[in-house]
Short mmCIF file of C-alpha atoms in Angstrom, two decimals:
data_model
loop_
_atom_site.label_atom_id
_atom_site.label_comp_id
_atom_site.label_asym_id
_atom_site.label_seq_id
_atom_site.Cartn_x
_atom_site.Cartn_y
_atom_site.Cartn_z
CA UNK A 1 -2.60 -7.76 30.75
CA UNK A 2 -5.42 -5.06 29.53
CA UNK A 3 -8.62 -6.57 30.07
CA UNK A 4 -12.04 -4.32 29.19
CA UNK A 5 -15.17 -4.90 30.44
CA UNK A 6 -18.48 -3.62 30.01
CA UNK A 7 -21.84 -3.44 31.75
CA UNK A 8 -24.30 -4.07 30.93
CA UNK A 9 -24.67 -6.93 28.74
CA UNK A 10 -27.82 -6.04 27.22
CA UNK A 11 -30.54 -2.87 27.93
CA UNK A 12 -33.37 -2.26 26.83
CA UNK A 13 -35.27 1.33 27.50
CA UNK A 14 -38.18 3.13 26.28
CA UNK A 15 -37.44 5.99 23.63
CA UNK A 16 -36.60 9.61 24.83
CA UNK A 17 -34.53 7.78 27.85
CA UNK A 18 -31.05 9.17 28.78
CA UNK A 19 -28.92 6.45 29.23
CA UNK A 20 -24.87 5.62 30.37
CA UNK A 21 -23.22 3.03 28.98
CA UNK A 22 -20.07 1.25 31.06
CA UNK A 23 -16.41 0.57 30.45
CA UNK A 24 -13.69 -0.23 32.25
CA UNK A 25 -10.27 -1.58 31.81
CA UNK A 26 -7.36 -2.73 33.93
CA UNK A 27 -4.59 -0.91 32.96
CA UNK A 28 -4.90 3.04 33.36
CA UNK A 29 -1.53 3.62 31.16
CA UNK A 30 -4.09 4.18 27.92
CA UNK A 31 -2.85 6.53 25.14
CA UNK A 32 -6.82 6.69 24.35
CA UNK A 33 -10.32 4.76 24.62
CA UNK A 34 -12.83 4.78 21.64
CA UNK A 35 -15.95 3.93 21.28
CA UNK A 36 -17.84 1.84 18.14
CA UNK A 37 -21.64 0.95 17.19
CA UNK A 38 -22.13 -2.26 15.61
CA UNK A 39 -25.32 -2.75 13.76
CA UNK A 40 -26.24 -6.56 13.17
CA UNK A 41 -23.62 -8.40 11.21
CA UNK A 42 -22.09 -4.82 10.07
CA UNK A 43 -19.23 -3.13 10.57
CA UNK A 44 -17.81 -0.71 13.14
CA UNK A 45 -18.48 2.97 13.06
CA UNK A 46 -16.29 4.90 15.59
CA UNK A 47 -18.06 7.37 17.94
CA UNK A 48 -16.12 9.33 19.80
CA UNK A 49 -12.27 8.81 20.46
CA UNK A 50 -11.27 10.35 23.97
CA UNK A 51 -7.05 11.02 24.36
CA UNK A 52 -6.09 10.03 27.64
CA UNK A 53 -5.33 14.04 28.23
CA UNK A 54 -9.27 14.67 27.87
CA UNK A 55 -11.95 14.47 30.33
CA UNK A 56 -14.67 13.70 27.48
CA UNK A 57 -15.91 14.25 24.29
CA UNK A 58 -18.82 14.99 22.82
CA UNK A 59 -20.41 14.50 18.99
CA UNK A 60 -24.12 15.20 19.03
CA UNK A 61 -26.40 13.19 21.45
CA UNK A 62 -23.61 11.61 22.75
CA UNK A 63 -21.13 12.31 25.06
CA UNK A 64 -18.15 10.33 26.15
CA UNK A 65 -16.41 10.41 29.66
CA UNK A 66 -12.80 9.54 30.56
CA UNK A 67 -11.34 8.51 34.15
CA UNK A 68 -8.05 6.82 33.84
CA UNK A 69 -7.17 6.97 37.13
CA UNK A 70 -10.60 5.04 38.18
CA UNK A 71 -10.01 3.03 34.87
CA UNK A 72 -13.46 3.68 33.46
CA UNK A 73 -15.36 5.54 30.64
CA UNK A 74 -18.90 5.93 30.23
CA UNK A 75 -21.20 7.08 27.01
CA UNK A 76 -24.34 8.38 27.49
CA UNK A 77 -26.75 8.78 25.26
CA UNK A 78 -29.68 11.42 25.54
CA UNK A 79 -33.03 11.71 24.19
CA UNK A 80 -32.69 8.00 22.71
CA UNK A 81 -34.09 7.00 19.79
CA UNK A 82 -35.10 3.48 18.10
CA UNK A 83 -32.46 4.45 15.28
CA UNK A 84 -30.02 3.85 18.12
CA UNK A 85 -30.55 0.28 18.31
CA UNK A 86 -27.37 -1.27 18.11
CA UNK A 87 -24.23 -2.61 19.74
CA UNK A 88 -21.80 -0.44 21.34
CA UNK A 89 -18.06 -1.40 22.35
CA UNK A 90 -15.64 0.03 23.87
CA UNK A 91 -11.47 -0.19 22.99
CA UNK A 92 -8.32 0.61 24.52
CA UNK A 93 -5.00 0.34 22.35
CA UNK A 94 -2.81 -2.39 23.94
CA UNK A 95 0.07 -1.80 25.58
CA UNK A 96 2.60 -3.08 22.68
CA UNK A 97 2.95 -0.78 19.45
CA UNK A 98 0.64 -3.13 17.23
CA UNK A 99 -2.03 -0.92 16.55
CA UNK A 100 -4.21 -3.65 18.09
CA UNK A 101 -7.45 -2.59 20.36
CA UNK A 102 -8.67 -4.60 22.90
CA UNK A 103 -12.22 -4.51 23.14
CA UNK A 104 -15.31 -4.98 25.40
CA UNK A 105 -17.87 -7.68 24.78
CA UNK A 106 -20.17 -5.07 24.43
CA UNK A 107 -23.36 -3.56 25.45
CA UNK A 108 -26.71 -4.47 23.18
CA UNK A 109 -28.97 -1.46 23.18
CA UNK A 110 -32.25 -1.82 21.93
CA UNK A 111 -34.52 1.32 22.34
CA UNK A 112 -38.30 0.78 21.96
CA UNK A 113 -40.80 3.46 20.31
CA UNK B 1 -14.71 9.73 1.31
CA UNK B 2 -12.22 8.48 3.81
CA UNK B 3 -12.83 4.64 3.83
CA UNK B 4 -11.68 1.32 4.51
CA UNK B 5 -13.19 -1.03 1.85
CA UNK B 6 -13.35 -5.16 1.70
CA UNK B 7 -14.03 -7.38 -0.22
CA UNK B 8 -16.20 -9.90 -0.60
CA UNK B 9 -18.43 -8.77 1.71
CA UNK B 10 -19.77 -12.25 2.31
CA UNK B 11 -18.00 -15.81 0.84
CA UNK B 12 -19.22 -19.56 1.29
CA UNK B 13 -16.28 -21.55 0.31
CA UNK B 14 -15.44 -25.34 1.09
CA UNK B 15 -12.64 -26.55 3.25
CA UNK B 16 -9.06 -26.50 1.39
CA UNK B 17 -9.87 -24.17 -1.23
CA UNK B 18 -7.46 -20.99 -1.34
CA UNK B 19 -8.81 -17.33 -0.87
CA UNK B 20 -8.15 -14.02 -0.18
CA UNK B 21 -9.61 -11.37 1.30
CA UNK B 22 -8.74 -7.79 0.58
CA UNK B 23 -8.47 -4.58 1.94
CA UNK B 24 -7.88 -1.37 1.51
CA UNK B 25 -7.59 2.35 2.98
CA UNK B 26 -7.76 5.67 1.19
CA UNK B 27 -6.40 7.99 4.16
CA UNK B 28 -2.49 7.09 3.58
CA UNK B 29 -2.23 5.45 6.61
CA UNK B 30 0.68 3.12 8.13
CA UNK B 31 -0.74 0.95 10.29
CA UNK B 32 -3.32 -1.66 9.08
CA UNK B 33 -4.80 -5.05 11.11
CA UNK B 34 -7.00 -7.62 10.04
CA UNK B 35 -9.18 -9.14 13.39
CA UNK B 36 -11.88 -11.67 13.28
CA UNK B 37 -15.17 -11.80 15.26
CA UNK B 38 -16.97 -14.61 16.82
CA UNK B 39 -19.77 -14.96 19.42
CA UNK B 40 -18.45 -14.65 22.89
CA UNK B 41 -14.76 -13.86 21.59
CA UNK B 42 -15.18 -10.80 20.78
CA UNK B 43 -12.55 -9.05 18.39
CA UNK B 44 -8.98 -10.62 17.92
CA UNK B 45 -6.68 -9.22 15.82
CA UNK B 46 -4.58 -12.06 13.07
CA UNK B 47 -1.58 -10.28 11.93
CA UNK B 48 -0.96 -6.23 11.61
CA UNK B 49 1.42 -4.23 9.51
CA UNK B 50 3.03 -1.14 10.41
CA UNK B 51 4.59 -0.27 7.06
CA UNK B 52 4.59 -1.35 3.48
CA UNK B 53 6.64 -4.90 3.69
CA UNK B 54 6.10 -5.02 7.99
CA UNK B 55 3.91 -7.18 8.96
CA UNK B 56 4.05 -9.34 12.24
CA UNK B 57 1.41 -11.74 14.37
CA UNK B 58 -1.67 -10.74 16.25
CA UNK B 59 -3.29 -12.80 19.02
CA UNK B 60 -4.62 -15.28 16.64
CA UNK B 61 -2.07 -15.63 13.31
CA UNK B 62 -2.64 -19.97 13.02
CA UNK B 63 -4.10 -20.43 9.17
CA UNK B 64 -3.63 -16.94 7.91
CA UNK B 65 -1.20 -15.11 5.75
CA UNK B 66 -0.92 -11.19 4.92
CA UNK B 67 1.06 -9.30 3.09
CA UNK B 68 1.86 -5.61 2.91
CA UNK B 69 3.42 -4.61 -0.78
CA UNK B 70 1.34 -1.51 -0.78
CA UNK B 71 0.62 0.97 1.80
CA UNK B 72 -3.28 1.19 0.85
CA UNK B 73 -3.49 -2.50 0.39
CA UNK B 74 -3.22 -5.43 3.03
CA UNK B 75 -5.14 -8.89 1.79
CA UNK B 76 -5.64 -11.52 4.43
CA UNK B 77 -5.16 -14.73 2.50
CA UNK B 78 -6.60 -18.26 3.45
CA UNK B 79 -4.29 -20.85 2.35
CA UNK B 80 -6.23 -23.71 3.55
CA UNK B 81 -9.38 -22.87 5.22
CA UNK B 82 -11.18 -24.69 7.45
CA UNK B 83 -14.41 -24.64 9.62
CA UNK B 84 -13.13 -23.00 12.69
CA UNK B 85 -12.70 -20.09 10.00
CA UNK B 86 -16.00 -19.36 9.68
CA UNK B 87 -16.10 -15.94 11.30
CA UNK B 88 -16.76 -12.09 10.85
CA UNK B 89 -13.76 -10.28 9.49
CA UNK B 90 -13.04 -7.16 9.84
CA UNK B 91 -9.67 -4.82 8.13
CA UNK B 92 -8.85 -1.66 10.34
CA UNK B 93 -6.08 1.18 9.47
CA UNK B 94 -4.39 4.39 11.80
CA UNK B 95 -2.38 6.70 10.92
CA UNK B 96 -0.11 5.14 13.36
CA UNK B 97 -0.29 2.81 16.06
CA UNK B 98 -2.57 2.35 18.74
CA UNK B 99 -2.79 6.37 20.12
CA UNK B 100 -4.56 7.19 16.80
CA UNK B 101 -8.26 7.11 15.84
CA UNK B 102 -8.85 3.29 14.42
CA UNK B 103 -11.28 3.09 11.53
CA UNK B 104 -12.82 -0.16 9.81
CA UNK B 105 -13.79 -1.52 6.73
CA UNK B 106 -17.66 -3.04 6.64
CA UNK B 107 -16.83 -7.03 7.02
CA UNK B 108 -16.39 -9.95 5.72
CA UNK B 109 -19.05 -12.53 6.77
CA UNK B 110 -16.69 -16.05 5.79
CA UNK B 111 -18.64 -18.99 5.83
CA UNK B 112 -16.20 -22.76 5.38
CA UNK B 113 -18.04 -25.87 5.15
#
């Protein structure tokens, strides 16, 4: 059974930090991993998608990893800003065709100015 | 603009009364899921559909119904709600399956008293 984790729970850094943000999963047969943002009570807005072919992806300030064999992803984030205040979480499809993600409990980011 | 939409954003309804939810994607896609969010749950996905009049059961189907008559349409209806309803819903759509980008509508904050 897939099971995703991420660490850590909760950060907190000043702004203009680089950070990394953890994932990792269970199963290494993954067609892909995304990543979201969650603002408070919102929706998710994907990131970055990585296909299990890639070694990372980047849009921006951010910049996704892949290693399947290791089962774990990171995102980091450079130069942060307040405006990136949010949750972030993590998803791997599961392994039956259901179109359903399993997701990490995420990681709380809250960057101070 | 590519979008999944819902609506109502937010409801406060009483136990026992009917309601529905809807949803719906603009980017012709087959594959739609409705999952709910609570606090230290996470994301669970109710029911999916892969196809207009395919639908089957997610992790957590017990009080919900969907149905699929449309491809840009899939409502998640309440027959009976109760308390342990009260939850953060989310609608998501993919081209198809779990190996494609997964994008989601805004929410739908469901309060049942």
């Amino acid at each position: 059974k897939q099971e995703v984790t991420q660490i850590p729970a909760a950060l907190s850094v000043p702004e203009g930090e680089n950070l990394v943000l953890n994932c990792s999963f269970t199963d290494s047969a993954i067609y892909n991993l995304q990543w979201f943002r969650q603002d408070p009570g919102k929706g998710l807005t994907s990131l970055l998608l990585i296909q299990s072919s890639q070694r990372e992806q980047t849009s921006g300030r951010l910049n996704a990893s892949l290693d399947k064999s290791s089962g774990r992803s990171t995102l980091y984030i450079a130069a942060s800003q307040p405006g990136d205040s949010a949750t972030y979480l993590c998803a791997v499809p599961g392994s039956s065709n259901t179109g359903k993600l399993i997701f990490g409990q995420g990681t709380t980011l809250q960057v101070k100015p | 603009e590519a979008q999944v939409t819902q609506n109502p954003r937010y409801l406060i309804t009483v136990t026992g009364k009917k309601l529905t939810v809807t949803c719906s994607q603009n980017m012709n896609h087959e594959y739609m899921s409705w999952y709910r969010q609570d606090p230290g749950l996470g994301l669970r996905q109710i029911y999916y559909s892969m196809n207009v009049e395919v639908t089957d059961k997610g992790d957590v189907p017990e009080g919900y119904k969907v149905s699929r008559k449309e491809k840009r349409n899939f409502p998640l209806i309440l027959e009976s709600p109760s308390p342990n309803q009260t939850s953060l819903y989310f609608c998501a759509s993919s081209f198809a399956g779990g190996q494609y980008e997964q994008y989601f509508g805004p929410g739908t904050r469901l309060t049942v008293t």
